[in-house]
Coordinates of C-alpha atoms in Angstrom, one line a residue:
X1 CA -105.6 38.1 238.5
X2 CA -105.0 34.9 236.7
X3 CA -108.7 34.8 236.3
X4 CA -108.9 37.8 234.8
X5 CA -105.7 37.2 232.3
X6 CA -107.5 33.6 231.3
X7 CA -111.1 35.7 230.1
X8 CA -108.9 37.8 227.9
X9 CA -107.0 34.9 226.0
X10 CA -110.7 33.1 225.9
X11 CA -111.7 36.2 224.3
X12 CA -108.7 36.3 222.2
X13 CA -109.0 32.9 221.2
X14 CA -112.4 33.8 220.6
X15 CA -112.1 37.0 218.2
X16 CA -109.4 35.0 216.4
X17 CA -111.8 32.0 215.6
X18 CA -114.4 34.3 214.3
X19 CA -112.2 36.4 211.6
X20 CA -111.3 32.9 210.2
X21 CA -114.7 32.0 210.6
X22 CA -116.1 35.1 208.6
X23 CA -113.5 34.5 205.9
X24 CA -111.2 37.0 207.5
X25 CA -107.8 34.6 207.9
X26 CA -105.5 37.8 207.7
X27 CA -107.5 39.8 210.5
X28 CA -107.0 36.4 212.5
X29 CA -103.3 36.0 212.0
X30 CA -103.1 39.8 212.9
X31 CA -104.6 39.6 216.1
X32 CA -103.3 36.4 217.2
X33 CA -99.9 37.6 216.7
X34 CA -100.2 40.6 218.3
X35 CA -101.4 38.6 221.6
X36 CA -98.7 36.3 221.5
X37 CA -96.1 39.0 221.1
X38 CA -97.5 40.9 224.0
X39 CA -98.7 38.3 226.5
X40 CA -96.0 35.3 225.3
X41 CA -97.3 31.8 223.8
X42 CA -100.5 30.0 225.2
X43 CA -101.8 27.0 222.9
X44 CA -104.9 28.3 222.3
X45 CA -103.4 31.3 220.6
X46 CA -101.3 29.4 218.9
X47 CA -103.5 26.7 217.4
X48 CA -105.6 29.4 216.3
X49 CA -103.0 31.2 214.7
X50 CA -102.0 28.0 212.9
X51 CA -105.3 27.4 211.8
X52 CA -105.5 30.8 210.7
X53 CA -103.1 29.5 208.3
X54 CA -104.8 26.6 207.6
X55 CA -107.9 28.6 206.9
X56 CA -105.7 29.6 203.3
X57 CA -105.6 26.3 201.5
X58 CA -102.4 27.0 200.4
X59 CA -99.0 25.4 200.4
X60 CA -96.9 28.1 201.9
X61 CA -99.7 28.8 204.6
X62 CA -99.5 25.0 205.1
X63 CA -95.4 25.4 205.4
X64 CA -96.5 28.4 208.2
X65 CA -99.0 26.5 209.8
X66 CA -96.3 23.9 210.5
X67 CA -93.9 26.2 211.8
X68 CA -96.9 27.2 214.1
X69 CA -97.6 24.0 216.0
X70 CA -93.9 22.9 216.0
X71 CA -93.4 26.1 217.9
X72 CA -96.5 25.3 220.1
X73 CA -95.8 21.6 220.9
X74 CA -92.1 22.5 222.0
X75 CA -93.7 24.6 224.8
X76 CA -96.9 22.8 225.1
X77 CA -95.8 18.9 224.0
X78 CA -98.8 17.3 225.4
X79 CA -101.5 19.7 224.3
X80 CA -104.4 18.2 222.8
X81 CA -105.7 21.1 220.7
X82 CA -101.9 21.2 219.0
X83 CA -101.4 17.2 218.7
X84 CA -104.4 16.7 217.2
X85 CA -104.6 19.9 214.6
X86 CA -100.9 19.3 213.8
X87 CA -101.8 15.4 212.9
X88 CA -104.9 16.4 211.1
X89 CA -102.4 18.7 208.6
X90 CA -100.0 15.8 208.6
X91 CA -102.6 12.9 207.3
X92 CA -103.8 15.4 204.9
X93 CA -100.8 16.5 203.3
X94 CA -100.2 14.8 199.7
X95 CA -97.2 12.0 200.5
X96 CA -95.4 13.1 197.0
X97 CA -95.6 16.8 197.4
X98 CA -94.8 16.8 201.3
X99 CA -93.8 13.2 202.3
X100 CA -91.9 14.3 205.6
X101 CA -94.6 16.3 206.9
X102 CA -97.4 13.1 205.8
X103 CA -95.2 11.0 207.7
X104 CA -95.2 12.7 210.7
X105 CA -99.3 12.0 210.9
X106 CA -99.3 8.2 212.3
X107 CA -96.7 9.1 214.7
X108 CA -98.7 12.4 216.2
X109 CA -102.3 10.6 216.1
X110 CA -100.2 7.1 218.4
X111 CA -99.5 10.4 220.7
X112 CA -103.2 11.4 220.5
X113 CA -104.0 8.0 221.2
X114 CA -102.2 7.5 224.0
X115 CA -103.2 11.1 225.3
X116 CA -107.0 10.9 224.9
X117 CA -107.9 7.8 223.3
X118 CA -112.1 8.2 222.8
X119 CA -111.6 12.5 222.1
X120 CA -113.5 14.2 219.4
X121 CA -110.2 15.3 218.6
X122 CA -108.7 12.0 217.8
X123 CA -111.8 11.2 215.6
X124 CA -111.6 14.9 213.8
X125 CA -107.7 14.3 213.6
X126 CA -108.0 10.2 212.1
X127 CA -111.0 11.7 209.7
X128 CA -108.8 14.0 207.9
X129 CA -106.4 11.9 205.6
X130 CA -109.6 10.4 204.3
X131 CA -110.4 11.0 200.7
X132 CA -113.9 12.8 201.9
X133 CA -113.5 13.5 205.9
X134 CA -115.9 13.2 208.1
X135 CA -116.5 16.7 209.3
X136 CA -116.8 17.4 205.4
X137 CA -119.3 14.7 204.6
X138 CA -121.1 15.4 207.9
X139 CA -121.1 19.3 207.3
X140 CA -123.8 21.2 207.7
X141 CA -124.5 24.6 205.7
X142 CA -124.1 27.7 208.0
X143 CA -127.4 28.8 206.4
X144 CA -129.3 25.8 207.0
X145 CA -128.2 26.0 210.6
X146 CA -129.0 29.1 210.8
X147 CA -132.9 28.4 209.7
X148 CA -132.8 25.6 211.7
X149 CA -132.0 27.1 215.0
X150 CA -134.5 30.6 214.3
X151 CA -137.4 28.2 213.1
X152 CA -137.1 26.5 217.1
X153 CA -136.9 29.6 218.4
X154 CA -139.7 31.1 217.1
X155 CA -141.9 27.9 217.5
X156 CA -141.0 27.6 221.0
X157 CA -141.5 31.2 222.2
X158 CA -144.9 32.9 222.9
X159 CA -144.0 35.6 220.8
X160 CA -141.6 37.0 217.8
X161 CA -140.0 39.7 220.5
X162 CA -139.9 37.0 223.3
X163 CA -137.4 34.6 221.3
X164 CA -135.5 37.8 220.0
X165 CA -135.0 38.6 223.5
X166 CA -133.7 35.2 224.7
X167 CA -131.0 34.4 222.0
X168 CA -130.0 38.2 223.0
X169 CA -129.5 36.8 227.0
X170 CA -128.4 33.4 225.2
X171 CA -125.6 35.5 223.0
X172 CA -124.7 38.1 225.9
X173 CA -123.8 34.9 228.2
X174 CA -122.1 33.1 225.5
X175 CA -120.1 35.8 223.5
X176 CA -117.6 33.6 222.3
X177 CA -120.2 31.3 220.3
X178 CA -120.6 31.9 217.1
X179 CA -123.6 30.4 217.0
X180 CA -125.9 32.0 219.1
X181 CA -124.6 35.2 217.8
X182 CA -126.0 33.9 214.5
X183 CA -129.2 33.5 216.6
X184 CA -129.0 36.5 218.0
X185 CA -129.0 38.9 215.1
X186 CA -131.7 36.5 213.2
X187 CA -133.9 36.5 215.4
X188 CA -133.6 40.5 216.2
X189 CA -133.9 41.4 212.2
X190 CA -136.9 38.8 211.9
X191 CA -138.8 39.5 214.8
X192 CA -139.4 43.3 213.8
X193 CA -142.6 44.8 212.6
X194 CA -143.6 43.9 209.2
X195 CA -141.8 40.5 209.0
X196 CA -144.5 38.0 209.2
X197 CA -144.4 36.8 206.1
X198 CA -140.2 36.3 206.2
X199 CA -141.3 34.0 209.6
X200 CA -143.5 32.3 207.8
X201 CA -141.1 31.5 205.3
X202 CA -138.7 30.6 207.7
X203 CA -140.9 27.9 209.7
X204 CA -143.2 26.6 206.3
X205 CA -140.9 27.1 203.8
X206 CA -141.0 23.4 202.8
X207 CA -144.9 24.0 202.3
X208 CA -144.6 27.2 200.6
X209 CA -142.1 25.8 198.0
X210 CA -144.4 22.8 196.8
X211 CA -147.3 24.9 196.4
X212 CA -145.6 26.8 194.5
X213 CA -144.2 24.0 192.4
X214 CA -147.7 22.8 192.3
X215 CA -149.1 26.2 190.7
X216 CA -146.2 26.1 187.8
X217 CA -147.4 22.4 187.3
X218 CA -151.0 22.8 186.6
X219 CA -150.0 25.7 184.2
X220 CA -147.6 23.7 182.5
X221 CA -150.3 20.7 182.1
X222 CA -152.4 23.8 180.6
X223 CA -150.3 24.8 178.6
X224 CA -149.9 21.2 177.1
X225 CA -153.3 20.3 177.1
X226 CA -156.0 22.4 176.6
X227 CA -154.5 25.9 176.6
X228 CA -151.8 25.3 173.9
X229 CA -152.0 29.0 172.8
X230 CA -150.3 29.9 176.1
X231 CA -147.1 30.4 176.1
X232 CA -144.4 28.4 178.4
X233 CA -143.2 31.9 179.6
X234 CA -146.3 32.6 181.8
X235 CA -145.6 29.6 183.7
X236 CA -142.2 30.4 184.4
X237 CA -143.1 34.1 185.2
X238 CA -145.5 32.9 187.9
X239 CA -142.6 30.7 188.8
X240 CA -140.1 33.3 189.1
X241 CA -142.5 35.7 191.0
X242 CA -143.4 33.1 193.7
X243 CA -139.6 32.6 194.4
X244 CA -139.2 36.6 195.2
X245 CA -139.9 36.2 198.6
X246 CA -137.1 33.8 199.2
X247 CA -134.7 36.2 198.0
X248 CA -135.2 38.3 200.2
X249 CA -135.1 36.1 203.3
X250 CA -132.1 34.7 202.1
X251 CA -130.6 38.5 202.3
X252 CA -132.2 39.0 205.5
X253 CA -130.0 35.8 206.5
X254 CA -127.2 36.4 205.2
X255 CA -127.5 40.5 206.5
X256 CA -127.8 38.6 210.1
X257 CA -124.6 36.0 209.8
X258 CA -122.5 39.4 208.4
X259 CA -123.8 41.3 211.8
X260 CA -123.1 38.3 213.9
X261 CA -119.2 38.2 212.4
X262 CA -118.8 41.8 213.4
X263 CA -119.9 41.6 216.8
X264 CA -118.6 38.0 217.4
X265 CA -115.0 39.8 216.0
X266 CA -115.3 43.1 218.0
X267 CA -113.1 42.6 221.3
X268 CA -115.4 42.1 224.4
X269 CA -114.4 44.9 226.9
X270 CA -116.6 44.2 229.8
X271 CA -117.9 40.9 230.7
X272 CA -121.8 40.2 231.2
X273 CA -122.5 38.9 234.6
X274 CA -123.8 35.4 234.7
X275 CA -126.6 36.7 236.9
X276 CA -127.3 39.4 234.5
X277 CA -127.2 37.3 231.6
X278 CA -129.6 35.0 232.9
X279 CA -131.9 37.9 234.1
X280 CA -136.0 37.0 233.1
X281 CA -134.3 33.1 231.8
X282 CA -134.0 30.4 234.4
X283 CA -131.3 31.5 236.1
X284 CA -129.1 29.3 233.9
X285 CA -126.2 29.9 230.9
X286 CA -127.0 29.3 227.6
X287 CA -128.0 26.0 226.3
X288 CA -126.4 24.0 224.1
X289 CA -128.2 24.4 220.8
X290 CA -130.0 21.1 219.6
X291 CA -127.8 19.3 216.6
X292 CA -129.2 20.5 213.4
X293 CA -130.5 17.1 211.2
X294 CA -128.9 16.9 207.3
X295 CA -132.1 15.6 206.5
X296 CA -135.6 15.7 208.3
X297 CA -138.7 13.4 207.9
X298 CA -140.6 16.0 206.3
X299 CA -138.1 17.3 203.9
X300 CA -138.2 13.8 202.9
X301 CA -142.2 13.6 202.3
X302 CA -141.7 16.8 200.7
X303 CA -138.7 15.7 198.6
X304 CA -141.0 12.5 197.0
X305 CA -144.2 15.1 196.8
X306 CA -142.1 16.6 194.5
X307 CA -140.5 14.3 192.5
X308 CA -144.1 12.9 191.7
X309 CA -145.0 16.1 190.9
X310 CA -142.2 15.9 188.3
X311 CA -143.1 12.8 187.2
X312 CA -146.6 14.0 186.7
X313 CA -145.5 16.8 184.3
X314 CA -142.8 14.8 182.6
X315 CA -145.2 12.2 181.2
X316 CA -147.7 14.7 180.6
X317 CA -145.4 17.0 178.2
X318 CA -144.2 13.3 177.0
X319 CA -147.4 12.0 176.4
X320 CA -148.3 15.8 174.5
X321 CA -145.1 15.5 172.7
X322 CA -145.8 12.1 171.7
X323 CA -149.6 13.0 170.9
X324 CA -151.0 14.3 166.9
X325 CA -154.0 15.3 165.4
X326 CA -155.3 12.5 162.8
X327 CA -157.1 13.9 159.8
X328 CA -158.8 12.1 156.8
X329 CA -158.3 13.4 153.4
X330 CA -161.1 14.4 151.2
X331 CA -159.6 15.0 147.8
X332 CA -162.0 16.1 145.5
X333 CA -162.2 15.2 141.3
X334 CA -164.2 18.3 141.1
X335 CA -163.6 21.6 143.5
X336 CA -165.7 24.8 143.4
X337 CA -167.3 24.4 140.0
X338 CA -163.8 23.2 138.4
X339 CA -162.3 19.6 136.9
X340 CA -159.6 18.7 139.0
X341 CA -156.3 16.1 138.4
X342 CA -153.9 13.7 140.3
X343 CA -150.9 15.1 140.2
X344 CA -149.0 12.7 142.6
X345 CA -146.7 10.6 140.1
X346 CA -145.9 14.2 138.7
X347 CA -145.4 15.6 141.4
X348 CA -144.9 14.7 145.3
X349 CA -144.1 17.9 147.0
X350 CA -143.6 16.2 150.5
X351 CA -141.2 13.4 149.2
X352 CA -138.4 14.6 151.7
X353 CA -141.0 15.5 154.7
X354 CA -140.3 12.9 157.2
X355 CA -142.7 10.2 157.8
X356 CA -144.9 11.5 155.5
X357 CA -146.8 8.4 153.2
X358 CA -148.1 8.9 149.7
X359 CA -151.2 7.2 150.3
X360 CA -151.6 9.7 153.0
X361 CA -151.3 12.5 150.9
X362 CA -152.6 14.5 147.8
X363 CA -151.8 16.4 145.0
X364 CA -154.2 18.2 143.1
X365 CA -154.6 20.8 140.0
X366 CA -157.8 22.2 139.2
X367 CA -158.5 23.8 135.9
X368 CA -162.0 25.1 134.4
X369 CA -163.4 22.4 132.1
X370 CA -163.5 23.8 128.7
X371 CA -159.8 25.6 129.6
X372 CA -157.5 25.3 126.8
X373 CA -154.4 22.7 127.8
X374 CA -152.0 25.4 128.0
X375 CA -154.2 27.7 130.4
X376 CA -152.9 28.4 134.1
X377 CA -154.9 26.2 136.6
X378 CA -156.8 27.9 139.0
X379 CA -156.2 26.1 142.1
X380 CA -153.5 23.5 143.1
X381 CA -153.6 21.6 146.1
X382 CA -151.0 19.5 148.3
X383 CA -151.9 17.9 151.8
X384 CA -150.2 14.8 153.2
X385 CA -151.1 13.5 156.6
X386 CA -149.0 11.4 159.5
X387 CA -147.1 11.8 162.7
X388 CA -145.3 14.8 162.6
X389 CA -145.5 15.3 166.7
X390 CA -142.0 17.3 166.1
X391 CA -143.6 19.8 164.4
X392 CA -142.1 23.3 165.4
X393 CA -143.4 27.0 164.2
X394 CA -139.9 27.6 162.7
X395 CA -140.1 25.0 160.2
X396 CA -142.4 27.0 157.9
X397 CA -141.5 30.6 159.1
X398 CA -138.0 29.8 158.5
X399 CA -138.2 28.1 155.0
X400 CA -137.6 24.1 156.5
X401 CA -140.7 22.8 155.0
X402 CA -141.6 25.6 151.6
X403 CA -140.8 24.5 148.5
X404 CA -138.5 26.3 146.2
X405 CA -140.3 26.0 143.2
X406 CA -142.2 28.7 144.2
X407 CA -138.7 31.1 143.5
X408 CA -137.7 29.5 140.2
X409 CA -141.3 30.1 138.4
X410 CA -142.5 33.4 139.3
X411 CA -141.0 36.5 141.7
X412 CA -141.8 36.6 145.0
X413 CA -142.6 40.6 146.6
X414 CA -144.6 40.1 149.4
X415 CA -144.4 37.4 152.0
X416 CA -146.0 37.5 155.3
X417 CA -146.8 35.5 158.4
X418 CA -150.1 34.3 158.6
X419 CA -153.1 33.8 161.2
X420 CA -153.4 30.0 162.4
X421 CA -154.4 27.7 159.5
X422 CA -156.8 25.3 159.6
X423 CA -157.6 23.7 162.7
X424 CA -154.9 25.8 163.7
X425 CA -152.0 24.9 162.2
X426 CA -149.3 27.6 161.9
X427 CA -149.3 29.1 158.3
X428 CA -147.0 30.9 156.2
X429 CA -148.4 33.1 152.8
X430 CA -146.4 34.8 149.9
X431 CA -147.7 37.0 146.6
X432 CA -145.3 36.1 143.3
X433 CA -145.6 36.8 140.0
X434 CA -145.8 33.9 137.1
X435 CA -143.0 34.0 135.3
X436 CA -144.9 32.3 132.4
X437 CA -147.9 34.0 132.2
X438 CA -147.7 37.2 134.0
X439 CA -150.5 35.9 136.6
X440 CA -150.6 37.3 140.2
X441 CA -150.4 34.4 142.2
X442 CA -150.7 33.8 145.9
X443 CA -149.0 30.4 147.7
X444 CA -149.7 29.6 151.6
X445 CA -148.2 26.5 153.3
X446 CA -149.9 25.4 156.5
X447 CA -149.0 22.9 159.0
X448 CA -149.4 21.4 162.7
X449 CA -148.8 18.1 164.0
X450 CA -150.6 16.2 161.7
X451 CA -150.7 17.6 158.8
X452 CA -148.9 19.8 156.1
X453 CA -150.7 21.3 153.0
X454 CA -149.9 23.8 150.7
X455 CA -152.3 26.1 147.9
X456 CA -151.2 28.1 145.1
X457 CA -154.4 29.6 143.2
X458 CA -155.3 33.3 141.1
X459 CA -154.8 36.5 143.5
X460 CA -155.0 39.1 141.2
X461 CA -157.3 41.2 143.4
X462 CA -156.5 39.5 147.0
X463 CA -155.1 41.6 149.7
X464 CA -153.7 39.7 152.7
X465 CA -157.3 39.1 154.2
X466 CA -158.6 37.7 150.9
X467 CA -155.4 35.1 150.6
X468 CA -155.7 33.5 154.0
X469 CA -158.8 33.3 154.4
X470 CA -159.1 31.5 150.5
X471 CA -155.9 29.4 152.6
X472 CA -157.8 28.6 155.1
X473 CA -161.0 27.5 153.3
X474 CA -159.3 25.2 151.1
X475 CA -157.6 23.4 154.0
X476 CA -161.2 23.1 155.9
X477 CA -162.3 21.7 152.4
X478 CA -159.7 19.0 152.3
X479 CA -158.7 18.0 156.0
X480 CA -161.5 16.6 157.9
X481 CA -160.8 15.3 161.8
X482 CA -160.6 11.3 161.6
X483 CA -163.7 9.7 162.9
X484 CA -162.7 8.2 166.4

């Protein structure tokens, strides 16, 4: 009879563990008291209850929790579970804000000492008034246990079903452990038909992840390199569609911990035979589940793989960044049958463009030779050369780099984006008016990370075509690739 009233506080104990556990403290005060009301106090009950309270993280569920194990020690004085769960909320309580309560600690963990002097209570219990316990800095993620312990299982067994089956027997012999509940309900939702590649996952997921981060790398060096029309976005599209399958392991996961809460806080109502348990196992209980390692060998290897990979990319998009086209200039005295002139002491339209030189740079009008002084030059010409390896699209699409002058000598009614300039540079065209002499004029500024030029010349009869392209032949005309 005793027997029988012992299983149902273990199960008690055990359903109140698991609500606090699954985040449900409220549930687990509920039931506890309810047991203790009906059946009187037992210490387990108690110490759950307390660290039901506990489970709040909050000073008047600290105050309860107190209440709690006083109550327990005065009927239990020499129990363990209460010494040492009452000294660990002692050490941890702040001295200011509760120095009665801190100052009970020393004097509950001498008891403890005296008690059990090498339990893991003790340690647990001498941990906590450190500023970073040790069962915090030794914690282990629920999910990563949880991988950890499916991954063996599924290794280890002949088949999917046949590890499903024993963490079932495992589970049905074990209710009260969390644990292998966890197991349990993994390995059931994993094993079924159509979930090889979440297994997979599960067991390679190290091996999945850095060939995955080794696809996104080669596209980024692409892109930086040799593909520089690409955009970033496809490499973090492929990136973002490799990662899909994770989510939905990580569901599957977390839909198996939510299962294994339920059942583990379900009461038990019948027992499961040890013989029954054990039936097709080794005639055994459960096991006691390996200890899941914070960090393994080959996460290691995996975690340097991919911090070279890293590095790799790093200095390649440095070394890009870094990296400019060099150009010579070709400045012509005569261009296209007319007589051209130096215009630089005049006029130095890329004065204010960083690191541009003005003996890398020139600035050119070109006029017909028997044109009157007063006539409107035909073409004028402005390229300047250097390191301009910060060179961004926006700087000429958003007005960073075009002149002004442009607005105060004629009216502007038509200005576009432009295909890639020459030898690609982005480019940037506009139609205006001459204030002075009435002329249809057409003005296109170019640049990439070498160079910069601008051309203003005649557009009377020019339709978008017509002006780029007469863009785009000039700059070929004056920009040549440096010699190596």
């Amino acid at each position: 009879m005793n027997d029988n009233k012992d299983n149902v506080r273990d199960d008690l104990r055990g359903r109140v563990d698991a609500l606090v556990a699954a985040g449900r403290p409220t549930e687990a005060r509920a039931t506890a008291r309810a047991a203790l009301d009906t059946d009187g106090p037992d210490a387990g009950l108690l110490l759950a209850l307390a660290r039901a309270h506990m489970a709040e993280d909050d000073d008047d569920h600290d105050d309860s929790a107190e209440r709690v194990f006083r109550q327990g020690l005065d009927s239990f004085p020499d129990d363990i579970g209460l010494l040492a769960g009452y000294a660990e909320l002692c050490t941890r309580t702040d001295a200011l804000d509760r120095p009665g309560r801190h100052a009970r600690g020393p004097v509950l963990l001498a008891r403890l000492r005296e008690l059990a002097p090498y339990s893991p209570e003790l340690l647990r219990a001498e941990a906590a008034g450190s500023s970073v316990s040790t069962s915090a800095k030794d914690r282990i993620s629920v999910r990563r246990v949880q991988s950890f312990d499916a991954a063996r299982a599924f290794a280890e067994a002949p088949t999917p079903q046949a590890a499903a089956a024993q963490a079932a027997q495992w589970a049905a012999a074990a209710p009260h452990d969390l644990r292998l509940a966890v197991l349990a309900e993994t390995t059931a939702a994993l094993a079924a038909t159509g979930r090889t590649w979440p297994r997979l996952l599960l067991r390679r997921g190290l091996e999945y992840r850095f060939a995955a981060g080794v696809v996104v790398a080669v596209l980024i060096v692409l892109r930086i390199t040799v593909l520089p029309t690409v955009p970033y976005a496809m490499a973090t599209g492929v990136g973002l569609l490799l990662g899909l399958p994770f989510l939905g392991l990580r569901r599957q996961l977390r839909t198996a911990r939510e299962r294994a809460a339920e059942r583990m806080t379900a009461p038990v109502t019948d027992a499961v035979p040890d013989e029954e348990a054990g039936a097709g196992g080794d005639g055994f209980g459960p096991p006691e589940l390996r200890p899941v390692p914070r960090v393994t060998a080959r996460e290691y290897a995996f975690a340097g793989a991919g911090i070279a990979l890293l590095l790799v990319v790093g200095a390649a998009a440095y070394a890009s960044s870094l990296s400019y086209p060099r150009y010579d200039i070709v400045a012509h005295d005569t261009f296209r049958g007319l007589q051209g002139f130096d215009l630089r002491e005049e006029f130095d339209p890329f004065g204010a463009v960083p690191d541009s030189e003005k003996e890398g740079s020139t600035a050119r009008v070109y006029v017909a030779e028997d044109a009157a002084a007063d006539a409107a030059a035909e073409y004028l010409v402005a390229v300047t050369t250097g390191d301009f390896h910060e060179m961004r699209e926006s700087w000429l699409y958003d007005g960073g780099i075009l002149t002004k002058e442009t607005e105060q000598v004629g009216s502007v009614h038509d200005t576009w984006r432009a295909e890639a300039g020459p030898h690609g540079a982005w480019m940037r065209c506009l139609r205006y008016t001459e204030v002075a002499t009435g002329t249809l004029r057409a003005m296109c500024l170019w640049g990439d990370k070498g160079s910069i030029g601008t051309v203003l010349f005649t557009a009377a009869d020019k339709d978008r075509d017509a002006v780029e392209e007469t863009a785009r032949s000039v700059g070929a005309d004056f920009l040549r690739p440096a010699a190596d």
